[in-house]
Short mmCIF file of C-alpha atoms in Angstrom, two decimals:
data_model
loop_
_atom_site.label_atom_id
_atom_site.label_comp_id
_atom_site.label_asym_id
_atom_site.label_seq_id
_atom_site.Cartn_x
_atom_site.Cartn_y
_atom_site.Cartn_z
CA MET A 21 0.07 0.08 0.08
CA LYS A 22 2.82 2.01 -0.88
CA THR A 23 2.34 5.90 -2.59
CA LEU A 24 4.06 6.79 -5.86
CA HIS A 25 4.71 10.16 -6.85
CA LEU A 26 5.41 11.91 -10.16
CA ALA A 27 6.99 15.28 -10.11
CA ILE A 28 5.42 18.08 -12.30
CA LEU A 29 7.42 21.31 -12.71
CA ILE A 30 5.54 24.48 -13.65
CA VAL A 31 7.75 26.90 -15.72
CA PHE A 32 6.11 29.98 -17.41
CA GLY A 33 2.70 28.38 -17.38
CA MET A 34 3.75 25.01 -18.91
CA ILE A 35 4.07 21.64 -17.20
CA ALA A 36 7.21 19.74 -17.70
CA ILE A 37 7.32 16.04 -16.72
CA GLN A 38 10.63 14.44 -16.17
CA SER A 39 12.15 11.79 -13.96
CA ALA A 40 15.28 13.35 -12.85
CA SER A 41 16.40 16.28 -10.61
CA PRO A 42 19.48 18.34 -11.32
CA ALA A 43 21.29 15.52 -9.35
CA PHE A 44 19.51 12.27 -10.21
CA GLY A 45 16.19 11.85 -8.46
CA GLN A 46 14.93 12.91 -5.19
CA ILE A 47 12.29 11.06 -3.14
CA SER A 48 10.70 11.18 0.29
CA LEU A 49 8.69 8.59 2.13
CA GLY A 50 7.42 10.63 4.97
CA GLY A 51 11.00 11.13 5.98
CA PRO A 52 14.12 13.02 4.89
CA VAL A 53 14.50 13.61 1.05
CA GLN A 54 16.73 11.04 -0.54
CA VAL A 55 18.88 11.67 -3.69
CA ILE A 56 18.91 8.39 -5.68
CA HIS A 57 20.05 7.10 -9.04
CA TYR A 58 18.06 3.92 -9.36
CA GLN A 59 14.60 4.05 -8.09
CA PHE A 60 12.47 1.14 -6.95
CA SER A 61 8.87 1.44 -8.40
CA ASN A 62 6.72 -1.67 -8.04
CA MET A 63 6.67 -5.29 -6.94
CA VAL A 64 4.21 -8.11 -7.38
CA SER A 65 4.29 -11.79 -6.62
CA VAL A 66 2.50 -14.75 -8.05
CA GLY A 67 3.30 -18.26 -6.42
CA ASN A 68 6.99 -18.23 -5.79
CA ASN A 69 7.69 -15.72 -8.62
CA VAL A 70 8.55 -12.20 -7.66
CA TYR A 71 8.35 -9.41 -10.36
CA VAL A 72 10.10 -6.04 -9.93
CA THR A 73 10.12 -2.81 -11.94
CA TYR A 74 12.23 0.17 -11.28
CA GLN A 75 13.64 3.23 -13.09
CA GLU A 76 16.96 4.65 -13.68
CA ASN A 77 17.17 8.48 -13.17
CA GLY A 78 19.24 10.27 -15.55
CA ASN A 79 21.89 12.81 -14.00
CA ASN A 80 21.51 16.54 -14.55
CA GLY A 81 18.10 16.14 -16.27
CA GLY A 82 19.27 13.43 -18.46
CA THR A 83 17.05 10.54 -19.77
CA SER A 84 15.33 8.07 -17.44
CA HIS A 85 14.69 4.33 -18.25
CA VAL A 86 12.32 1.64 -17.10
CA PHE A 87 13.66 -1.80 -16.23
CA PHE A 88 12.15 -5.23 -15.25
CA THR A 89 13.44 -8.04 -13.40
CA ARG A 90 12.07 -11.45 -12.01
CA SER A 91 12.84 -14.07 -9.60
CA THR A 92 11.43 -17.75 -9.86
CA ASP A 93 12.89 -18.98 -6.63
CA ALA A 94 10.92 -16.89 -4.08
CA GLY A 95 13.25 -14.03 -4.19
CA HIS A 96 16.56 -15.85 -3.70
CA SER A 97 18.00 -14.67 -7.13
CA PHE A 98 16.85 -12.38 -9.86
CA THR A 99 17.52 -12.39 -13.65
CA SER A 100 19.42 -9.76 -15.51
CA PRO A 101 17.40 -6.59 -15.78
CA ILE A 102 15.56 -5.90 -18.97
CA MET A 103 15.08 -2.20 -20.28
CA LEU A 104 11.52 -1.83 -21.50
CA ASP A 105 11.34 1.71 -22.85
CA GLY A 106 12.72 2.57 -26.31
CA GLU A 107 14.10 6.00 -25.69
CA THR A 108 12.82 7.33 -22.23
CA GLY A 109 10.45 6.24 -19.56
CA ASN A 110 9.67 6.77 -15.95
CA SER A 111 7.06 6.01 -13.21
CA PRO A 112 6.39 2.37 -14.22
CA LEU A 113 3.54 0.23 -12.62
CA MET A 114 3.00 -3.43 -12.92
CA ALA A 115 0.31 -6.15 -12.40
CA ALA A 116 0.37 -9.86 -12.84
CA SER A 117 -2.25 -12.69 -13.23
CA GLY A 118 -1.12 -16.26 -13.73
CA ASN A 119 1.69 -16.22 -16.35
CA ASN A 120 0.75 -12.75 -17.59
CA ILE A 121 2.57 -9.59 -16.59
CA TYR A 122 1.46 -6.13 -17.48
CA MET A 123 3.54 -2.92 -17.45
CA ALA A 124 2.57 0.56 -17.99
CA TRP A 125 4.66 3.84 -17.73
CA LEU A 126 4.90 7.40 -18.52
CA SER A 127 6.73 8.59 -21.57
CA GLY A 128 6.75 12.01 -23.07
CA GLY A 129 8.81 15.18 -24.05
CA VAL A 130 11.06 16.76 -21.72
CA GLY A 131 10.07 20.32 -20.72
CA TYR A 132 6.80 20.38 -22.59
CA PRO A 133 3.67 18.11 -22.88
CA PRO A 134 2.18 15.96 -23.97
CA SER A 135 3.32 13.08 -22.10
CA SER A 136 1.61 9.70 -22.81
CA VAL A 137 0.91 6.28 -21.12
CA LEU A 138 2.69 3.25 -22.64
CA PHE A 139 1.79 -0.36 -22.07
CA THR A 140 3.32 -3.90 -22.79
CA LYS A 141 2.70 -7.41 -21.66
CA SER A 142 4.33 -10.70 -21.17
CA ALA A 143 2.61 -14.07 -21.61
CA ASP A 144 5.59 -16.19 -20.34
CA ASP A 145 6.29 -14.88 -16.78
CA GLY A 146 8.54 -12.10 -18.11
CA LYS A 147 10.82 -13.97 -20.20
CA THR A 148 9.79 -11.81 -23.19
CA PHE A 149 7.53 -8.85 -23.71
CA ALA A 150 5.22 -7.80 -26.59
CA ALA A 151 5.53 -4.51 -28.63
CA THR A 152 4.74 -1.50 -26.79
CA ILE A 153 1.35 0.14 -27.41
CA VAL A 154 0.12 3.71 -26.52
CA LEU A 155 -2.60 3.28 -23.94
CA ASP A 156 -3.48 7.01 -23.54
CA ALA A 157 -2.17 10.02 -25.58
CA ASN A 158 -4.15 13.31 -25.34
CA MET A 159 -2.29 15.84 -27.44
CA SER A 160 -3.50 18.67 -25.15
CA ALA A 161 -2.77 17.05 -21.86
CA ASN A 162 -0.23 15.09 -19.74
CA SER A 163 -1.43 11.42 -19.23
CA VAL A 164 -0.25 9.71 -16.07
CA VAL A 165 -1.13 6.09 -14.97
CA ASN A 166 -2.00 6.06 -11.40
CA HIS A 167 -3.10 2.44 -10.96
CA LEU A 168 -2.63 -0.75 -12.74
CA MET A 169 -4.63 -3.83 -11.77
CA SER A 170 -5.26 -7.33 -13.18
CA ASP A 171 -7.70 -10.17 -12.38
CA GLY A 172 -8.01 -13.22 -14.57
CA THR A 173 -8.11 -11.87 -18.10
CA ASN A 174 -9.02 -8.36 -17.26
CA VAL A 175 -6.67 -5.44 -16.89
CA TYR A 176 -7.56 -2.12 -15.50
CA ALA A 177 -5.55 1.20 -15.78
CA LEU A 178 -6.57 4.37 -13.96
CA ILE A 179 -5.28 7.19 -15.78
CA THR A 180 -5.10 10.96 -15.05
CA GLU A 181 -5.06 13.52 -17.68
CA THR A 182 -3.93 17.04 -16.75
CA GLY A 183 -4.32 19.96 -19.39
CA ASP A 184 -1.32 21.71 -20.77
CA ALA A 185 -2.57 25.17 -20.30
CA PRO A 186 -4.26 27.17 -17.45
CA PRO A 187 -6.45 26.25 -15.69
CA TYR A 188 -4.81 22.91 -16.05
CA ASP A 189 -8.17 20.96 -15.89
CA THR A 190 -7.79 17.46 -14.54
CA ALA A 191 -9.93 14.32 -15.23
CA ASP A 192 -9.59 10.70 -14.12
CA TYR A 193 -10.46 7.70 -16.55
CA LEU A 194 -10.60 3.86 -16.26
CA VAL A 195 -9.42 1.92 -19.20
CA THR A 196 -10.21 -1.80 -19.20
CA SER A 197 -8.99 -4.76 -21.29
CA TYR A 198 -10.96 -8.08 -21.11
CA ASP A 199 -8.59 -10.10 -23.16
CA ASN A 200 -5.34 -10.32 -21.30
CA GLY A 201 -4.19 -6.78 -22.25
CA THR A 202 -4.52 -7.49 -26.07
CA THR A 203 -7.10 -4.74 -26.70
CA PHE A 204 -8.57 -2.06 -24.60
CA GLY A 205 -12.01 -0.39 -24.65
CA ASN A 206 -13.03 3.25 -24.55
CA LYS A 207 -12.07 5.44 -21.66
CA VAL A 208 -14.69 5.61 -18.95
CA LYS A 209 -14.63 9.19 -17.21
CA LEU A 210 -14.90 9.31 -13.48
CA LEU A 211 -13.75 12.61 -11.96
CA PRO A 212 -14.76 15.56 -14.06
CA ALA A 213 -12.52 18.56 -15.04
CA SER A 214 -11.94 20.64 -12.04
CA GLY A 215 -9.75 23.46 -13.03
CA HIS A 216 -7.24 22.69 -10.33
CA LEU A 217 -3.94 20.82 -11.00
CA MET A 218 -3.72 18.63 -7.95
CA THR A 219 -7.32 17.77 -7.39
CA PHE A 220 -7.28 14.05 -7.44
CA ASP A 221 -5.64 11.60 -5.08
CA THR A 222 -7.09 8.27 -6.29
CA SER A 223 -7.11 4.73 -5.01
CA MET A 224 -8.45 1.48 -6.61
CA GLN A 225 -9.57 -2.06 -5.31
CA LYS A 226 -11.36 -5.03 -6.60
CA VAL A 227 -13.09 -7.68 -4.84
CA GLY A 228 -14.90 -10.35 -7.11
CA ASN A 229 -16.63 -8.42 -9.91
CA VAL A 230 -16.83 -5.24 -7.89
CA ILE A 231 -14.39 -2.28 -8.36
CA TYR A 232 -14.04 0.47 -5.94
CA ILE A 233 -12.21 3.69 -6.87
CA THR A 234 -12.00 6.62 -4.51
CA GLY A 235 -10.94 10.15 -5.51
CA GLU A 236 -11.26 13.77 -4.56
CA ASP A 237 -12.92 16.60 -6.38
CA GLU A 238 -12.39 20.16 -5.52
CA ILE A 239 -15.41 22.22 -4.75
CA GLY A 240 -13.84 25.71 -3.81
CA CYS A 241 -11.04 27.44 -1.99
CA SER A 242 -11.03 29.97 0.63
CA ASP A 243 -9.30 33.43 0.57
CA ASN A 244 -6.21 31.50 0.88
CA PRO A 245 -5.79 29.50 -2.39
CA ASN A 246 -3.87 26.86 -0.47
CA VAL A 247 -6.84 26.05 1.64
CA CYS A 248 -9.60 24.34 -0.53
CA SER A 249 -12.52 21.94 0.13
CA TYR A 250 -13.06 18.67 -1.49
CA ASP A 251 -15.45 16.00 -1.75
CA ILE A 252 -14.27 12.48 -1.32
CA LEU A 253 -16.17 10.14 -3.63
CA LEU A 254 -16.52 6.46 -4.09
CA TRP A 255 -17.03 4.99 -7.56
CA LYS A 256 -18.52 1.49 -7.56
CA SER A 257 -18.69 -0.87 -10.60
CA ILE A 258 -20.46 -4.25 -10.21
CA ASP A 259 -19.67 -5.41 -13.91
CA ASN A 260 -15.94 -5.36 -14.06
CA GLY A 261 -15.54 -1.69 -14.97
CA ALA A 262 -17.94 -1.71 -17.89
CA THR A 263 -20.10 0.79 -16.09
CA PHE A 264 -20.13 2.84 -12.74
CA GLU A 265 -22.83 3.71 -10.43
CA ILE A 266 -23.39 7.49 -9.39
CA PRO A 267 -20.52 8.33 -7.20
CA LEU A 268 -21.27 8.06 -3.42
CA HIS A 269 -20.34 11.04 -1.32
CA ILE A 270 -18.09 9.92 1.67
CA ALA A 271 -17.17 13.20 3.15
CA THR A 272 -16.39 16.84 2.49
CA VAL A 273 -13.07 17.80 3.94
CA VAL A 274 -10.28 20.64 3.65
CA ASN A 275 -7.03 19.85 2.22
CA PRO A 276 -7.18 15.95 2.18
CA VAL A 277 -3.82 13.94 1.73
CA ASP A 278 -2.97 10.29 1.53
CA LEU A 279 -6.43 8.98 0.45
CA ASP A 280 -6.45 5.19 0.38
CA VAL A 281 -9.22 2.67 0.13
CA TYR A 282 -9.16 -1.03 1.07
CA SER A 283 -11.94 -3.62 0.65
CA SER A 284 -12.29 -6.96 2.13
CA GLU A 285 -15.47 -9.26 1.74
CA ASN A 286 -18.27 -6.71 2.12
CA ASN A 287 -16.24 -4.16 4.07
CA VAL A 288 -14.86 -1.03 2.44
CA TYR A 289 -12.54 1.32 4.34
CA ALA A 290 -11.25 4.74 3.41
CA VAL A 291 -8.48 6.59 5.24
CA TRP A 292 -7.01 9.96 4.63
CA GLY A 293 -5.61 13.06 6.40
CA GLN A 294 -7.40 16.26 6.33
CA LEU A 295 -6.97 19.73 7.61
CA ALA A 296 -8.97 20.71 10.72
CA GLY A 297 -8.31 24.25 12.07
CA ASP A 298 -4.47 24.39 12.26
CA GLU A 299 -4.01 20.65 12.34
CA VAL A 300 -4.31 17.77 10.13
CA ASP A 301 -6.16 14.76 11.55
CA VAL A 302 -6.20 11.20 10.19
CA PHE A 303 -9.87 9.98 9.39
CA LEU A 304 -11.37 6.65 8.69
CA ALA A 305 -14.62 6.01 6.99
CA LYS A 306 -16.27 2.55 6.74
CA SER A 307 -18.99 0.83 4.84
CA ASN A 308 -20.16 -2.66 6.00
CA ASP A 309 -22.63 -3.07 3.03
CA GLY A 310 -20.25 -3.32 0.07
CA GLY A 311 -19.84 0.45 -0.46
CA ASN A 312 -23.61 1.34 -0.55
CA SER A 313 -23.20 3.68 2.43
CA PHE A 314 -20.58 5.00 4.63
CA ASN A 315 -20.64 5.92 8.48
CA ASN A 316 -19.52 9.50 9.48
CA PRO A 317 -15.68 9.67 9.41
CA GLN A 318 -13.95 9.13 12.67
CA ILE A 319 -10.56 10.27 13.85
CA ILE A 320 -8.16 7.43 14.71
CA GLY A 321 -4.88 7.72 16.60
CA GLN A 322 -3.40 9.57 19.57
CA LYS A 323 -4.95 12.45 21.33
CA LEU A 324 -2.27 14.95 20.56
CA GLY A 325 0.78 15.14 18.26
CA GLU A 326 1.77 15.11 14.64
CA SER A 327 1.01 12.15 12.21
CA SER A 328 1.67 11.26 8.67
CA SER A 329 1.63 8.60 5.94
CA PRO A 330 -1.30 6.31 7.00
CA HIS A 331 -1.33 2.81 5.58
CA MET A 332 -3.90 -0.05 6.11
CA VAL A 333 -4.62 -3.58 5.28
CA ALA A 334 -7.74 -5.66 5.95
CA SER A 335 -8.88 -9.17 5.97
CA GLY A 336 -12.48 -9.92 6.62
CA LYS A 337 -13.60 -7.89 9.65
CA ASP A 338 -9.84 -7.54 10.67
CA LEU A 339 -8.51 -4.09 9.94
CA TYR A 340 -4.87 -2.67 10.76
CA VAL A 341 -3.73 0.88 10.18
CA ILE A 342 -0.38 2.42 10.85
CA TRP A 343 1.05 5.98 10.68
CA LYS A 344 4.11 7.96 11.51
CA TYR A 345 3.66 9.72 14.92
CA ASP A 346 5.53 12.46 16.68
CA ASN A 347 4.48 14.64 19.62
CA GLY A 348 7.63 16.62 19.89
CA ASN A 349 5.71 19.74 18.60
CA ILE A 350 3.57 19.73 21.92
CA VAL A 351 5.88 18.19 24.55
CA ASN A 352 7.31 20.91 26.62
CA LYS A 353 5.93 23.51 24.29
CA GLY A 354 7.13 26.88 25.74
CA ILE A 355 8.69 25.23 28.73
CA GLY A 356 11.99 23.73 27.69
CA PHE A 357 12.28 20.74 29.98
CA GLY A 358 10.30 17.82 30.87
CA PRO A 359 9.42 14.29 29.51
CA SER A 360 11.12 13.15 26.14
CA PRO A 361 8.83 13.29 23.17
CA THR A 362 7.29 10.25 21.68
CA SER A 363 8.02 9.44 18.02
CA GLY A 364 7.76 6.28 16.02
CA ILE A 365 5.42 4.07 13.77
CA PHE A 366 2.15 3.30 15.47
CA LEU A 367 -0.55 0.78 14.68
CA THR A 368 -4.23 0.32 15.73
CA GLN A 369 -6.35 -2.49 14.80
CA SER A 370 -10.09 -3.40 14.64
CA HIS A 371 -11.68 -6.92 14.57
CA ASP A 372 -15.25 -5.96 14.24
CA GLY A 373 -15.26 -4.28 10.81
CA GLY A 374 -14.00 -0.84 12.11
CA ASN A 375 -16.44 -0.25 14.84
CA THR A 376 -13.97 -0.08 17.67
CA PHE A 377 -10.14 0.12 17.59
CA SER A 378 -7.36 -0.80 19.91
CA GLU A 379 -5.01 1.70 21.76
CA PRO A 380 -2.08 2.66 19.38
CA LEU A 381 0.78 0.39 19.70
CA ASP A 382 4.39 1.75 19.13
CA MET A 383 5.86 -0.56 16.75
CA SER A 384 9.25 1.03 16.16
CA GLY A 385 10.11 1.87 19.84
CA PRO A 386 12.90 4.19 21.10
CA VAL A 387 15.27 3.37 18.22
CA GLY A 388 16.23 6.58 16.39
CA THR A 389 13.76 8.53 14.15
CA SER A 390 11.26 6.38 12.44
CA TYR A 391 9.55 6.76 8.96
CA TRP A 392 8.93 5.00 5.70
CA SER A 393 6.32 2.28 6.92
CA ASN A 394 4.48 -0.63 5.29
CA ILE A 395 2.08 -3.09 6.44
CA ALA A 396 1.12 -6.40 5.06
CA ALA A 397 -1.22 -9.42 6.23
CA SER A 398 -1.78 -13.04 5.15
CA GLY A 399 -3.88 -15.43 7.11
CA ASN A 400 -3.30 -14.87 10.79
CA SER A 401 -0.02 -13.27 10.17
CA VAL A 402 0.56 -9.33 10.26
CA PHE A 403 3.81 -7.58 9.23
CA VAL A 404 4.86 -4.05 9.75
CA SER A 405 8.20 -2.70 8.17
CA TRP A 406 9.66 0.64 8.62
CA GLY A 407 12.94 2.74 8.29
CA ASN A 408 14.95 4.20 11.31
CA LYS A 409 17.75 6.64 11.65
CA PHE A 410 19.91 4.19 13.41
CA GLY A 411 23.18 5.69 14.55
CA ASP A 412 24.46 7.57 11.68
CA LYS A 413 22.84 5.45 8.98
CA GLU A 414 19.09 4.63 7.76
CA GLU A 415 18.18 1.13 8.37
CA VAL A 416 15.22 -1.15 7.84
CA PHE A 417 13.26 -3.14 10.33
CA ILE A 418 10.36 -5.48 10.63
CA ARG A 419 8.05 -6.86 13.21
CA LYS A 420 5.50 -9.68 12.89
CA SER A 421 2.58 -11.23 14.65
CA MET A 422 1.30 -14.64 14.03
CA ASP A 423 -2.04 -14.16 15.95
CA ASN A 424 -3.81 -11.42 14.23
CA GLY A 425 -1.90 -8.61 15.95
CA THR A 426 -2.41 -9.86 19.57
CA ILE A 427 1.37 -10.16 20.17
CA PHE A 428 4.16 -8.83 17.93
CA ASP A 429 7.78 -10.34 18.08
CA ASP A 430 10.80 -7.93 18.71
CA ALA A 431 11.88 -5.84 15.81
CA ILE A 432 14.40 -7.36 13.31
CA LYS A 433 16.95 -5.27 11.46
CA LEU A 434 17.34 -6.36 7.92
CA THR A 435 20.13 -4.02 6.71
CA ASP A 436 23.81 -3.99 7.37
CA GLU A 437 24.75 -0.24 8.33
CA LYS A 438 26.93 -0.01 5.07
CA GLN A 439 24.76 2.32 3.24
CA ASP A 440 21.58 4.44 3.74
CA TYR A 441 18.58 2.28 3.24
CA PHE A 442 14.87 2.90 2.97
CA GLN A 443 12.12 0.21 2.35
CA THR A 444 9.61 0.92 -0.37
CA GLN A 445 7.29 -1.96 -0.56
CA MET A 446 6.42 -5.10 1.28
CA ILE A 447 4.29 -8.16 0.16
CA SER A 448 3.05 -11.01 2.30
CA LEU A 449 1.83 -14.06 0.24
CA GLY A 450 1.33 -17.42 2.16
CA LYS A 451 4.65 -18.18 3.86
CA ASN A 452 6.65 -15.66 1.73
CA VAL A 453 7.24 -12.09 2.83
CA TYR A 454 9.33 -9.80 0.56
CA ILE A 455 10.67 -6.25 1.32
CA ALA A 456 12.14 -4.07 -1.39
CA MET A 457 14.80 -1.27 -0.45
CA ASN A 458 16.34 1.66 -2.07
CA THR A 459 19.59 3.16 -1.20
CA SER A 460 20.60 6.89 -1.43
CA LEU A 461 23.51 8.25 -2.89
CA PRO A 462 26.44 7.54 -2.80
CA GLY A 463 24.65 4.13 -2.66
CA ASP A 464 23.54 2.96 -6.21
CA ASP A 465 21.68 -0.24 -5.48
CA LEU A 466 18.28 -1.75 -4.97
CA PHE A 467 17.66 -4.75 -2.86
CA LEU A 468 15.16 -7.34 -1.91
CA VAL A 469 15.01 -9.33 1.41
CA ALA A 470 12.88 -12.41 1.53
CA SER A 471 11.57 -14.72 4.14
CA ASN A 472 10.13 -18.10 3.25
CA ASP A 473 9.11 -19.27 6.64
CA TYR A 474 6.39 -16.74 7.50
CA GLY A 475 8.85 -13.95 8.64
CA ASN A 476 10.61 -16.24 11.26
CA THR A 477 14.02 -15.79 9.26
CA PHE A 478 15.25 -13.65 6.41
CA GLY A 479 17.81 -14.37 3.92
CA ASN A 480 20.54 -12.18 2.39
CA MET A 481 19.94 -8.84 0.75
CA VAL A 482 19.69 -9.66 -3.01
CA ASN A 483 20.76 -6.92 -5.43
CA LEU A 484 18.08 -6.18 -7.95
CA ASN A 485 19.64 -3.76 -10.41
CA HIS A 486 23.44 -4.98 -10.49
CA GLY A 487 23.07 -8.66 -10.46
CA ASP A 488 25.19 -9.07 -7.38
CA LEU A 489 24.36 -10.80 -4.12
CA LEU A 490 25.27 -9.00 -1.00
CA HIS A 491 26.19 -11.50 1.76
CA LEU A 492 25.49 -10.32 5.19
CA GLY A 493 25.34 -11.96 8.71
CA PRO A 494 22.11 -12.98 10.15
CA PRO A 495 19.59 -10.22 10.74
CA SER A 496 19.92 -8.62 14.06
CA LYS A 497 17.12 -8.08 16.74
CA VAL A 498 16.67 -4.74 18.58
CA PRO A 499 14.99 -4.38 22.03
CA ALA A 500 11.40 -5.08 22.30
CA VAL A 501 9.26 -1.86 22.09
CA GLN A 502 6.61 -0.80 24.32
CA VAL A 503 2.76 -0.22 24.01
CA TYR A 504 2.02 3.55 23.87
CA ALA A 505 -1.14 4.22 26.14
CA GLU A 506 -2.60 7.51 26.79
CA ASN A 507 -4.18 8.52 30.15
CA SER A 508 -7.62 8.57 28.41
CA HIS A 509 -10.75 6.60 27.88
CA ALA A 510 -11.27 4.34 24.98
CA ASN A 511 -13.06 7.09 23.09
CA ASP A 512 -10.08 9.15 23.31
CA LEU A 513 -8.67 6.85 20.47
CA TYR A 514 -10.62 8.96 18.07
CA ASN A 515 -8.93 12.28 19.26
CA ALA A 516 -6.86 14.24 16.59
CA VAL A 517 -3.79 12.98 14.85
CA ILE A 518 -1.76 15.97 13.66
CA LEU A 519 0.50 15.97 10.47
CA ALA A 520 3.66 17.74 10.57
CA ALA A 521 2.59 19.69 7.37
CA VAL A 522 -0.34 20.41 5.31
CA GLY A 523 1.37 20.29 1.94
CA VAL A 524 1.15 17.37 -0.52
CA PRO A 525 3.30 14.55 0.75
CA ILE A 526 5.75 12.41 -1.28
CA SER A 527 6.43 8.81 -0.90
CA ILE A 528 7.91 6.78 -3.71
CA GLY A 529 8.69 9.26 -6.65
CA VAL A 530 10.85 11.92 -8.21
CA SER A 531 11.19 15.49 -7.20
CA ILE A 532 12.23 17.72 -10.13
CA GLY A 533 10.59 21.01 -9.26
CA MET A 534 8.30 22.98 -7.09
CA LEU A 535 5.07 20.97 -7.31
CA LEU A 536 4.46 17.36 -6.66
CA PHE A 537 1.66 15.22 -8.07
CA THR A 538 0.60 12.36 -6.02
CA ARG A 539 0.23 8.94 -7.61
CA LYS A 540 -0.98 5.90 -5.32
CA ARG A 541 -0.21 2.32 -6.00
CA LYS A 542 -1.88 -0.61 -4.45
#
């Protein structure tokens, strides 16, 4: 449930889409900005096969490229990478079903639109790929693929088009193939043109024949153009994306960020951050009738403090939500002495379809500054991974629970303190757990760490982009962390969670200018 971001630079009223900053790429995952050369993009798994796509960022505004690599032995080794784009490409997304692998990415002119969405597929587990086709190319707009999803013979691409001239009208479309990506139908328009560049923060999920898509539509701004109201909407299709019902209104909010949707059985959950006064709180809305109706949004998290980057995963009526939390802005405010602030990755869980939640649990503990979190679940197992500033290096950690979140084991450090690492995506599938990691300059590597025994042990860090195997000692454990409990009643779990900043966050992506455009990836 990780967030992808594509940078959009505005220069004299024009939009330039590019994949590199003046010094390679810059990304953030709710933590400090990282300067990188190779950038992890997406990972999917089918059986014991693991597929990875990433991009190489050009230096000093140079050309970027899209690569693919795969493992057929549950993440122990990977093939030599394949470059998929002909001349330039960035922001790739990937989906897989059976032996079929589908790839889409952004390709376009440097410094001036239009950009277009390109697509290719493999029918042999990624050994070979078909000729690239243009999935979307509006000559008066930049086209960006926000989500790519597959199920059986169906392939779904959620695409945003942003106009190349003021007021930069934006619209979202779903494009569907029912024949394994051989042909695609007409675009189905979801969100209307809004006249605002950064209107839509979309998310997409599928359960059976039902597709859920959430998005934001701007309805107006205050005297301050940076403070705007949005409707959070849900689109529902019960015929595999052929048609959609009239969008359902979930909430009207101010400056929403990090919108995400997750569906399990007949339960649909939406989580986001929104501006409330001078703070940004994390809200959750739920539906227990298949998205036909939603309850009033409720605040989850601690009573006071700053929070960001919420992620969630659900199975049946079990729901797990994590976020980054820090109360340093309020502890000893104006005093200068007193208790130390609390900071870390926190988790709350519900086992009754989101009706009640547990007290927040500090997953990362008193080990450095925490950021870059992910959560995954499979069966009774729940996994939480994150990054920590550990000494003078950035390291990656994981904790697991084998009893639906009742008890979590001690944290395991997966990295070796030789470079600055930050984890970008985690997958849990049966007994296999995969964690993908980036390194920041001067590091030049992408890695994957795999467990094939439900997270009990993890293997060596396997290089994804250079074909090398980095041999490490066994992963090390850090001290057990403590449960964070406030002096409050259970209802206080719904008190405000405050984000450190209101601006649009960046997770996985490339920063090349002044403005960031959010792309979410499930």
